[in-house]
CSV table of C-alpha atoms and ligand atoms in Angstrom, one decimal:
chain,number,residue,atom,x,y,z
A,13,UNK,CA,25.0,-37.7,1.6
A,14,UNK,CA,21.5,-39.0,1.5
A,15,UNK,CA,19.9,-38.2,-2.2
A,16,UNK,CA,17.0,-36.0,-1.2
A,17,UNK,CA,19.8,-34.0,0.3
A,18,UNK,CA,22.2,-34.4,-2.4
A,19,UNK,CA,19.8,-33.0,-5.0
A,20,UNK,CA,19.0,-29.9,-2.9
A,21,UNK,CA,23.1,-29.6,-2.8
A,22,UNK,CA,23.3,-30.3,-6.7
A,23,UNK,CA,20.5,-27.6,-7.7
A,24,UNK,CA,21.9,-24.9,-4.7
A,25,UNK,CA,25.4,-25.2,-6.1
A,26,UNK,CA,24.8,-25.2,-9.7
A,27,UNK,CA,22.6,-22.1,-9.2
A,28,UNK,CA,25.4,-20.6,-7.0
A,29,UNK,CA,27.5,-20.2,-9.9
A,30,UNK,CA,25.0,-17.7,-11.2
A,31,UNK,CA,25.1,-15.5,-8.3
A,32,UNK,CA,25.7,-12.0,-9.0
A,33,UNK,CA,27.9,-10.7,-6.1
A,34,UNK,CA,30.5,-8.2,-7.8
A,35,UNK,CA,30.5,-6.2,-4.4
A,36,UNK,CA,31.1,-8.8,-1.6
A,37,UNK,CA,32.5,-11.8,-3.7
A,38,UNK,CA,30.2,-13.9,-1.8
A,39,UNK,CA,28.5,-16.1,-3.9
A,40,UNK,CA,25.4,-17.8,-2.4
A,41,UNK,CA,23.2,-20.6,-4.1
A,42,UNK,CA,19.4,-21.7,-2.3
A,43,UNK,CA,17.4,-24.6,-2.9
A,44,UNK,CA,13.9,-24.9,-1.7
A,45,UNK,CA,12.1,-28.4,-1.9
A,46,UNK,CA,8.0,-28.0,-2.1
A,47,UNK,CA,5.3,-30.4,-0.7
A,48,UNK,CA,5.2,-31.2,-4.2
A,49,UNK,CA,8.9,-32.6,-4.2
A,50,UNK,CA,9.8,-29.8,-6.7
A,51,UNK,CA,13.2,-28.4,-6.0
A,52,UNK,CA,13.2,-24.5,-6.1
A,53,UNK,CA,16.6,-22.3,-7.1
A,54,UNK,CA,17.9,-19.0,-6.3
A,55,UNK,CA,21.2,-17.3,-6.1
A,56,UNK,CA,22.1,-13.7,-4.5
A,57,UNK,CA,21.7,-10.6,-6.6
A,58,UNK,CA,23.5,-7.5,-5.7
A,59,UNK,CA,23.3,-4.1,-6.9
A,60,UNK,CA,25.3,-1.0,-7.1
A,61,UNK,CA,22.7,0.8,-4.7
A,62,UNK,CA,23.8,-1.9,-1.8
A,63,UNK,CA,20.5,-2.3,0.2
A,64,UNK,CA,18.7,-3.2,-3.1
A,65,UNK,CA,20.3,-6.6,-3.2
A,66,UNK,CA,18.6,-9.6,-2.8
A,67,UNK,CA,19.7,-12.5,-0.8
A,68,UNK,CA,19.7,-16.3,-2.5
A,69,UNK,CA,16.9,-17.4,-0.3
A,70,UNK,CA,14.8,-14.7,-1.8
A,71,UNK,CA,15.3,-16.0,-5.3
A,72,UNK,CA,14.3,-19.4,-4.3
A,73,UNK,CA,10.9,-18.8,-2.3
A,74,UNK,CA,9.9,-16.4,-4.7
A,75,UNK,CA,10.2,-18.9,-7.8
A,76,UNK,CA,8.5,-21.6,-5.4
A,77,UNK,CA,5.6,-19.1,-5.0
A,78,UNK,CA,5.4,-18.2,-8.8
A,79,UNK,CA,5.0,-21.8,-9.4
A,80,UNK,CA,1.8,-21.7,-7.2
A,81,UNK,CA,3.1,-23.3,-4.0
A,82,UNK,CA,3.2,-22.2,-0.6
A,83,UNK,CA,4.7,-25.2,1.9
A,84,UNK,CA,8.6,-25.6,2.1
A,85,UNK,CA,9.8,-28.9,3.2
A,86,UNK,CA,13.7,-28.4,3.6
A,87,UNK,CA,16.2,-25.8,2.6
A,88,UNK,CA,19.7,-25.8,1.3
A,89,UNK,CA,22.4,-23.0,1.1
A,90,UNK,CA,25.5,-23.2,-0.4
A,91,UNK,CA,28.3,-20.5,0.6
A,92,UNK,CA,31.5,-19.4,-0.2
A,93,UNK,CA,34.4,-19.8,2.4
A,94,UNK,CA,35.3,-22.2,4.9
A,95,UNK,CA,33.4,-20.6,7.8
A,96,UNK,CA,29.9,-22.3,8.9
A,97,UNK,CA,27.4,-20.0,7.0
A,98,UNK,CA,23.9,-20.1,7.7
A,99,UNK,CA,20.9,-18.0,6.5
A,100,UNK,CA,20.6,-14.5,7.5
A,101,UNK,CA,18.2,-13.5,10.0
A,102,UNK,CA,15.9,-11.9,7.2
A,103,UNK,CA,15.7,-15.0,5.4
A,104,UNK,CA,15.1,-16.9,8.5
A,105,UNK,CA,11.8,-15.0,8.6
A,106,UNK,CA,11.2,-15.1,5.0
A,107,UNK,CA,11.7,-19.1,5.3
A,108,UNK,CA,9.2,-19.1,8.5
A,109,UNK,CA,6.3,-17.5,6.2
A,110,UNK,CA,6.5,-21.1,4.2
A,111,UNK,CA,7.8,-23.7,6.7
A,112,UNK,CA,7.2,-25.2,9.9
A,113,UNK,CA,9.4,-25.6,13.1
A,114,UNK,CA,10.9,-28.9,12.2
A,115,UNK,CA,11.5,-28.1,8.7
A,116,UNK,CA,15.5,-28.7,8.4
A,117,UNK,CA,17.6,-26.1,6.9
A,118,UNK,CA,21.3,-27.4,5.4
A,119,UNK,CA,24.0,-25.1,5.5
A,120,UNK,CA,26.6,-26.1,3.2
A,121,UNK,CA,29.9,-25.1,1.6
A,122,UNK,CA,30.9,-25.8,-2.1
A,123,UNK,CA,32.3,-29.2,-0.4
A,124,UNK,CA,29.3,-30.3,1.2
A,125,UNK,CA,26.8,-30.1,4.0
A,126,UNK,CA,28.5,-28.8,7.2
A,127,UNK,CA,25.6,-28.6,9.3
A,128,UNK,CA,21.8,-28.9,9.8
A,129,UNK,CA,19.2,-27.4,11.9
A,130,UNK,CA,15.7,-27.0,12.0
A,131,UNK,CA,13.7,-23.7,11.5
A,132,UNK,CA,13.0,-23.4,15.2
A,133,UNK,CA,16.5,-23.9,16.3
A,134,UNK,CA,17.4,-20.9,14.1
A,135,UNK,CA,14.3,-18.5,14.5
A,136,UNK,CA,13.0,-19.5,18.1
A,137,UNK,CA,9.6,-18.2,19.2
A,138,UNK,CA,8.7,-17.0,16.0
A,139,UNK,CA,6.3,-14.5,14.7
A,140,UNK,CA,4.3,-15.8,11.9
A,141,UNK,CA,1.1,-16.3,10.2
A,142,UNK,CA,-0.6,-17.5,13.0
A,143,UNK,CA,0.1,-14.3,14.9
A,144,UNK,CA,-2.3,-12.6,12.2
A,145,UNK,CA,-5.5,-14.9,12.4
A,146,UNK,CA,-8.4,-13.3,13.3
A,147,UNK,CA,-10.1,-14.6,16.6
B,223,THU,N1,23.8,-13.8,1.6
B,223,THU,C1,22.5,-14.5,1.2
B,223,THU,O1,22.2,-14.7,-0.2
B,223,THU,N2,21.9,-15.2,1.9
B,223,THU,C2,22.2,-15.6,3.4
B,223,THU,O2,21.7,-16.1,3.7
B,223,THU,C3,23.5,-14.5,3.8
B,223,THU,C4,24.1,-13.6,2.8
B,223,THU,C5,24.2,-12.9,0.4
B,223,THU,C6,23.8,-11.4,0.3
B,223,THU,C7,24.8,-10.8,-0.1
B,223,THU,O3,24.8,-10.8,-1.3
B,223,THU,C8,26.2,-11.6,0.1
B,223,THU,O4,25.5,-12.8,0.7
B,223,THU,C9,27.1,-11.3,1.3
B,223,THU,O5,26.5,-10.8,2.6
């Protein structure tokens, strides 16, 4: 694995261990890299009131924004299980807010990266900030 991907994987896998997933038993860790090169991590946080649960990507993006950063240059998620698991639809839109069409999104299992997609491949013809620009 390339060093810049390994660093994302290590961060996502470490935070996956802290996931609060007592209902699905499906732990997820996410790591985003910003333009400064910093890595921000998050895990899924489920809730007894099921719809109030949050995805791992949400936490990672929130940490980045709270640190004053606004641009994502790479995303990596680590999910349990043997299937390829990619970011859910809602998280693709959350990433879209801060990333470019060619931003890489790595989908990993606990054993390593299984696939990589660009944001545009996962969310083509997307709605984004440009749609709200004043004309
Ligand atoms: N989950 C994530 O954290 N990110 C995704 O992109 C897919 C799903 C979480 C939400 C829930 O806690 C568990 O995985 C099962 O859906």
